[in-house]
Amino acid sequence: MKQGDVLLDMALLYVTLSFLCIGGTIPLVPDMHRFFVDSRGLMTTSEFAGYIALAQAAPGPNILYVALFGYHVAGVTGALTTLGAISLGPFVLIVITTKFFTRLQTNPWREIVLRGLAPTTVGLMLAGCAMLTKGFVDARAWVLAAVALAAFVALPKLHPLWLIAAGGLVGIAAAM
Amino acid sequence: MSDTRADAHESQRASRAMPTLRELFFAFLKIGVSAFGGALPWARRVLVEQNDWLDDREFTEILTVCQAVPGPNVVNVSVFIGTKFHGIRGALVSFVGLIGAPLVILLAISQLYHSMSHLPWVKSAMAGMSVVATAYLVSMSLKMAKPFRTNPWAVLLCIAAAALSAALHWHMALVLIICGTIGVVLSKRGAL
């Protein structure tokens, strides 16, 4: 595929996804995985999962992993394409929303819609996690995941960065 | 504005400091680089506690509205607050302030990772980190499920959405339209 085609392809993907992005971008992970790994074959599942982990461990908003996908495919231009594409629509929508803020604040539908969408959002997030487990190397990864999950639930105040870094050390120690 | 509530808000605002474009940029820069694993708590700290540009209630209201509008939440918040103080210019300045520096840092880390990715220990470290990051996402999902986890309809809907997407590979838009509509109808009837 030509460079320009790939960029356009990614831009279209993220423009579409940005309008579906309610309650974070993680529910969109299955669709991104389908695009980058299954249908276009631009990266492997472990690379895909690795980029998400890198973005979680580095400073900044977590959505920056979409820039890493773009960077993998087409360098800095790719990163700016994916990040720009996922931000453009919401940017315009929010600028418009500020004008109707007071009206939206008191609209009873806001609460109803948010409450109604919550279970679907969480379900899609869990589907995204299921996708990421495809990159697990072997049974040891599952054990590590179970221990880490227990730690995250037991220590909600602990900064996730520490546990992610610890995971890196465990990975090295176990030669995963 | 004719709304009395908005008027009250405006007069309250008058006593508060109004950030300049430069101040907005540096505030969001600070939020961006100090935000590890989630930028919203930092946004609150910088905007409400350190600078007093918004009060707690305003921040929560802005956040709820930003969550209801499609888009990455913290990006929405930066654009909203930028627009509130300085229109579209403010929005651009806040947005670039928020993602500019972290983007450069992340691309540098990624480049470093690529130049070392052939080393076995780098591969192992990355594998371990990905596993823990996945567990973190699961724990975040569980936290988000707290408000509805005792409601059988909500749990059923949640499982259905997960299964349709992960096992049957439905497109997310389809899952969102079908399960989302069912959820909104249930919520309207008071069942959620």
Short mmCIF file of C-alpha atoms in Angstrom, two decimals, chain A residues 41-158:
data_model
loop_
_atom_site.label_atom_id
_atom_site.label_comp_id
_atom_site.label_asym_id
_atom_site.label_seq_id
_atom_site.Cartn_x
_atom_site.Cartn_y
_atom_site.Cartn_z
CA GLY A 41 -1.40 -6.57 9.11
CA LEU A 42 0.56 -3.45 10.02
CA MET A 43 1.77 -4.79 13.39
CA THR A 44 1.56 -7.85 15.66
CA THR A 45 -0.65 -8.16 18.73
CA SER A 46 2.39 -7.95 21.02
CA GLU A 47 3.55 -4.73 19.36
CA PHE A 48 -0.01 -3.39 19.63
CA ALA A 49 -0.21 -4.26 23.34
CA GLY A 50 3.33 -2.95 23.89
CA TYR A 51 2.40 0.50 22.59
CA ILE A 52 -0.58 0.69 24.92
CA ALA A 53 1.71 -0.26 27.82
CA LEU A 54 4.31 2.35 26.81
CA ALA A 55 1.69 5.09 26.71
CA GLN A 56 0.37 4.05 30.13
CA ALA A 57 3.87 4.16 31.58
CA ALA A 58 4.90 7.50 30.02
CA PRO A 59 3.60 10.92 31.09
CA GLY A 60 0.63 12.48 29.36
CA PRO A 61 -2.93 11.61 28.42
CA ASN A 62 -3.31 7.88 27.76
CA ILE A 63 -4.79 8.44 24.29
CA LEU A 64 -1.27 9.09 23.05
CA TYR A 65 -1.02 5.37 22.25
CA VAL A 66 -2.94 6.17 19.06
CA ALA A 67 0.03 8.38 18.11
CA LEU A 68 2.34 5.41 18.66
CA PHE A 69 0.28 3.26 16.28
CA GLY A 70 0.54 6.04 13.69
CA TYR A 71 4.28 6.42 14.36
CA HIS A 72 4.85 2.69 13.87
CA VAL A 73 3.15 2.78 10.48
CA ALA A 74 4.36 6.10 9.05
CA GLY A 75 6.71 7.92 11.43
CA VAL A 76 6.00 11.41 12.75
CA THR A 77 3.52 12.11 9.93
CA GLY A 78 1.63 8.99 10.97
CA ALA A 79 1.61 10.03 14.62
CA LEU A 80 0.25 13.48 13.78
CA THR A 81 -2.33 11.94 11.43
CA THR A 82 -3.83 9.54 13.98
CA LEU A 83 -3.73 12.05 16.83
CA GLY A 84 -5.15 14.82 14.67
CA ALA A 85 -7.88 12.57 13.29
CA ILE A 86 -9.07 11.41 16.72
CA SER A 87 -9.02 14.98 18.09
CA LEU A 88 -10.51 17.04 15.25
CA GLY A 89 -14.18 16.03 15.54
CA PRO A 90 -14.32 16.24 19.36
CA PHE A 91 -12.49 19.59 19.21
CA VAL A 92 -15.19 21.12 17.01
CA LEU A 93 -17.99 19.47 19.02
CA ILE A 94 -16.65 20.83 22.31
CA VAL A 95 -16.20 24.36 20.98
CA ILE A 96 -19.89 24.21 19.96
CA THR A 97 -20.90 22.60 23.27
CA THR A 98 -19.50 25.45 25.38
CA LYS A 99 -22.18 27.68 23.82
CA PHE A 100 -24.97 25.40 25.02
CA PHE A 101 -23.36 24.50 28.32
CA THR A 102 -26.02 25.86 30.68
CA ARG A 103 -28.82 24.25 28.71
CA LEU A 104 -27.07 20.88 28.58
CA GLN A 105 -26.26 21.01 32.28
CA THR A 106 -29.93 21.13 33.27
CA ASN A 107 -31.18 18.70 30.61
CA PRO A 108 -32.47 15.52 32.37
CA TRP A 109 -31.55 13.41 29.32
CA ARG A 110 -27.86 13.90 29.97
CA GLU A 111 -27.99 11.80 33.14
CA ILE A 112 -30.30 9.19 31.55
CA VAL A 113 -28.04 8.73 28.52
CA LEU A 114 -24.84 8.56 30.58
CA ARG A 115 -26.33 5.95 32.92
CA GLY A 116 -27.75 3.94 30.01
CA LEU A 117 -24.45 3.83 28.12
CA ALA A 118 -22.24 2.90 31.09
CA PRO A 119 -22.71 -0.92 30.97
CA THR A 120 -22.02 -1.02 27.21
CA THR A 121 -18.91 1.13 27.63
CA VAL A 122 -17.52 -1.14 30.34
CA GLY A 123 -18.40 -4.24 28.29
CA LEU A 124 -16.45 -2.87 25.32
CA MET A 125 -13.51 -2.04 27.57
CA LEU A 126 -13.43 -5.62 28.80
CA ALA A 127 -13.58 -6.82 25.19
CA GLY A 128 -10.55 -4.63 24.52
CA CYS A 129 -8.72 -6.31 27.41
CA ALA A 130 -9.65 -9.75 26.05
CA MET A 131 -8.10 -8.70 22.72
CA LEU A 132 -4.87 -7.72 24.48
CA THR A 133 -4.56 -11.09 26.23
CA LYS A 134 -4.00 -12.63 22.76
CA GLY A 135 -0.49 -11.18 23.01
CA PHE A 136 0.26 -13.08 26.25
CA VAL A 137 3.25 -15.33 25.66
CA ASP A 138 2.35 -18.28 27.93
CA ALA A 139 0.74 -19.36 31.21
CA ARG A 140 3.20 -17.26 33.25
CA ALA A 141 1.72 -14.13 31.70
CA TRP A 142 -1.73 -15.13 32.98
CA VAL A 143 -0.35 -15.65 36.48
CA LEU A 144 1.33 -12.23 36.36
CA ALA A 145 -1.91 -10.67 35.09
CA ALA A 146 -3.91 -12.22 37.96
CA VAL A 147 -1.42 -11.02 40.57
CA ALA A 148 -1.30 -7.54 39.04
CA LEU A 149 -5.10 -7.30 38.90
CA ALA A 150 -5.33 -8.28 42.58
CA ALA A 151 -2.72 -5.62 43.39
CA PHE A 152 -4.57 -2.92 41.42
CA VAL A 153 -7.83 -3.74 43.20
CA ALA A 154 -6.19 -3.97 46.65
CA LEU A 155 -4.10 -0.79 46.27
CA PRO A 156 -6.28 1.73 44.43
CA LYS A 157 -4.14 4.67 45.64
CA LEU A 158 -0.87 3.26 44.32
#
